[in-house]
Short mmCIF file of C-alpha atoms in Angstrom, two decimals:
data_model
loop_
_atom_site.label_atom_id
_atom_site.label_comp_id
_atom_site.label_asym_id
_atom_site.label_seq_id
_atom_site.Cartn_x
_atom_site.Cartn_y
_atom_site.Cartn_z
CA MET U 1400 48.97 -0.79 -29.09
CA LYS U 1401 48.88 2.99 -29.04
CA PRO U 1402 47.46 4.82 -25.99
CA LYS U 1403 44.72 6.27 -28.20
CA HIS U 1404 43.55 2.76 -29.15
CA GLN U 1405 43.77 1.58 -25.53
CA ARG U 1406 41.47 4.39 -24.42
CA LEU U 1407 39.03 3.55 -27.21
CA VAL U 1408 38.96 -0.15 -26.26
CA LEU U 1409 38.56 0.65 -22.55
CA GLY U 1410 35.77 3.14 -23.33
CA LEU U 1411 33.92 0.58 -25.44
CA LEU U 1412 34.33 -2.08 -22.73
CA ALA U 1413 32.98 0.32 -20.09
CA LEU U 1414 30.03 1.22 -22.31
CA GLY U 1415 29.31 -2.47 -22.95
CA THR U 1416 29.46 -3.21 -19.23
CA VAL U 1417 27.06 -0.38 -18.37
CA LEU U 1418 24.62 -1.46 -21.11
CA GLY U 1419 24.79 -5.08 -19.96
CA ALA U 1420 24.14 -4.14 -16.32
CA SER U 1421 21.23 -1.90 -17.37
CA GLY U 1422 19.73 -4.72 -19.43
CA LEU U 1423 19.98 -7.15 -16.50
CA ALA U 1424 18.39 -4.63 -14.12
CA LEU U 1425 15.51 -3.93 -16.51
CA SER U 1426 14.81 -7.62 -17.09
CA ALA U 1427 14.76 -8.24 -13.32
CA LEU U 1428 12.42 -5.31 -12.69
CA GLN U 1429 10.06 -6.22 -15.53
CA ASP U 1430 8.60 -9.12 -13.56
CA GLN U 1431 8.25 -7.02 -10.38
CA ALA U 1432 6.57 -3.96 -11.88
CA ALA U 1433 2.89 -3.61 -10.98
CA PHE U 1434 0.76 -1.49 -13.29
CA PHE U 1435 -2.00 0.70 -11.88
CA TYR U 1436 -5.59 0.66 -13.14
CA ALA U 1437 -8.76 2.46 -12.12
CA PRO U 1438 -12.08 0.64 -12.73
CA GLY U 1439 -12.86 3.01 -15.61
CA ASP U 1440 -9.60 1.99 -17.32
CA VAL U 1441 -10.65 -1.66 -17.59
CA ALA U 1442 -14.39 -1.26 -18.24
CA GLY U 1443 -15.23 -3.05 -21.49
CA LYS U 1444 -11.57 -3.60 -22.36
CA PRO U 1445 -9.42 -6.72 -22.20
CA VAL U 1446 -7.61 -6.94 -18.89
CA PRO U 1447 -4.12 -8.39 -18.27
CA LEU U 1448 -4.77 -11.79 -16.70
CA ASP U 1449 -1.16 -12.90 -16.28
CA LYS U 1450 0.36 -9.80 -14.65
CA ALA U 1451 0.37 -8.45 -11.12
CA VAL U 1452 -1.43 -5.11 -11.17
CA ARG U 1453 -2.87 -2.53 -8.80
CA LEU U 1454 -6.52 -1.59 -8.84
CA GLY U 1455 -7.41 1.67 -7.13
CA GLY U 1456 -10.54 3.60 -6.33
CA MET U 1457 -13.13 4.00 -3.63
CA VAL U 1458 -14.78 1.15 -1.74
CA GLU U 1459 -18.45 1.35 -2.73
CA ALA U 1460 -20.86 1.98 0.14
CA GLY U 1461 -22.71 -1.17 1.19
CA SER U 1462 -20.45 -3.48 -0.81
CA ILE U 1463 -18.26 -5.04 1.89
CA VAL U 1464 -19.23 -8.65 2.62
CA ARG U 1465 -17.18 -10.45 5.26
CA LYS U 1466 -17.23 -14.24 4.90
CA PRO U 1467 -17.81 -16.59 7.88
CA ASP U 1468 -14.19 -17.82 7.80
CA GLY U 1469 -13.15 -14.42 9.22
CA VAL U 1470 -10.42 -13.68 6.67
CA SER U 1471 -12.23 -13.48 3.32
CA ILE U 1472 -13.75 -10.21 2.16
CA ASP U 1473 -15.66 -9.34 -1.00
CA PHE U 1474 -16.20 -5.70 -1.96
CA VAL U 1475 -16.58 -3.41 -4.97
CA VAL U 1476 -14.07 -0.76 -6.08
CA THR U 1477 -15.41 2.18 -8.07
CA ASP U 1478 -14.04 5.37 -9.58
CA GLY U 1479 -17.41 6.90 -10.37
CA LYS U 1480 -17.33 5.58 -13.94
CA ALA U 1481 -17.17 1.82 -13.49
CA LYS U 1482 -17.13 -0.84 -10.78
CA VAL U 1483 -14.95 -3.92 -10.28
CA PRO U 1484 -15.78 -6.69 -7.78
CA VAL U 1485 -12.79 -7.62 -5.60
CA ALA U 1486 -12.15 -10.73 -3.50
CA PHE U 1487 -9.51 -10.56 -0.76
CA ARG U 1488 -8.33 -13.25 1.64
CA GLY U 1489 -6.23 -12.00 4.52
CA VAL U 1490 -6.18 -9.40 7.24
CA ALA U 1491 -7.55 -6.10 5.97
CA PRO U 1492 -5.97 -2.84 7.18
CA ASP U 1493 -7.68 -1.21 10.17
CA LEU U 1494 -8.64 1.80 8.05
CA PHE U 1495 -10.30 -0.29 5.33
CA LYS U 1496 -14.00 0.67 5.24
CA GLU U 1497 -16.82 1.63 2.91
CA GLY U 1498 -16.41 4.98 1.18
CA SER U 1499 -12.66 5.02 1.69
CA GLY U 1500 -9.85 4.98 -0.84
CA VAL U 1501 -8.16 1.66 -1.49
CA VAL U 1502 -5.43 0.24 -3.68
CA ALA U 1503 -5.66 -3.54 -4.14
CA GLU U 1504 -2.65 -5.45 -5.42
CA GLY U 1505 -3.37 -8.70 -7.25
CA ARG U 1506 -4.62 -10.12 -10.55
CA PHE U 1507 -7.69 -9.88 -12.75
CA ASN U 1508 -9.82 -12.99 -13.31
CA PRO U 1509 -11.24 -13.97 -16.73
CA ASP U 1510 -14.74 -12.85 -15.63
CA GLY U 1511 -13.49 -9.28 -14.99
CA SER U 1512 -13.38 -9.58 -11.21
CA PHE U 1513 -10.19 -8.98 -9.24
CA THR U 1514 -8.44 -11.18 -6.68
CA ALA U 1515 -6.35 -9.11 -4.29
CA ASP U 1516 -3.26 -10.35 -2.47
CA ASN U 1517 -2.73 -7.10 -0.56
CA LEU U 1518 -4.83 -4.07 0.37
CA LEU U 1519 -3.60 -0.54 1.01
CA ALA U 1520 -6.08 1.79 2.72
CA LYS U 1521 -6.15 5.56 3.24
CA HIS U 1522 -4.76 7.06 6.44
CA ASP U 1523 -7.25 9.90 7.13
CA GLU U 1524 -10.55 11.23 5.84
CA ARG U 1525 -8.95 13.64 3.34
CA TYR U 1526 -6.26 11.32 1.94
CA MET U 1527 -6.55 9.60 -1.42
CA PRO U 1528 -3.67 7.63 -3.00
CA PRO U 1529 -1.98 9.85 -5.61
CA GLN U 1530 -2.58 7.33 -8.40
CA VAL U 1531 -6.30 7.17 -7.59
CA ALA U 1532 -6.64 10.95 -7.37
CA GLY U 1533 -4.92 11.37 -10.72
CA LYS U 1534 -7.02 8.71 -12.43
CA MET U 1535 -10.29 9.99 -10.97
CA HIS U 1536 -9.44 13.58 -11.98
CA LYS U 1537 -8.56 12.37 -15.46
CA THR U 1538 -11.83 10.44 -15.86
CA GLU U 1539 -13.87 13.43 -14.60
CA THR U 1540 -12.27 15.79 -17.09
CA LEU U 1541 -12.81 13.33 -19.93
CA ASP U 1542 -16.55 13.24 -19.18
CA LYS U 1543 -16.93 16.99 -19.81
#
């Protein structure tokens, strides 16, 4: 085999190996990717019931209800356009409170409510998660 053909075969093998590794990495990450939604994004639209997603917005004032078991919390997330009821079972972050920004990780239920597995809360009074700020700004500009 000529050196020119050897280089061509080795180049094609390297390209095939890189493409195969990329395909494996993408298929592994596909199950782990969590999509982000604001309440206005899912209002009146079909929601993904079988995928892990993130729901972000502000905790509505007066909506936090702590259950007697001490670990279950129901609350409402809003972005100013729509509201989504959320149920969470676990230890909430210390900074989780009404009127604060929150990102809940979990799944939507068929009735449109959300069951959270994890809560992420803001860290000071001026902080808002970047995804929430972008979605809220986008929904405000669409209203005008």
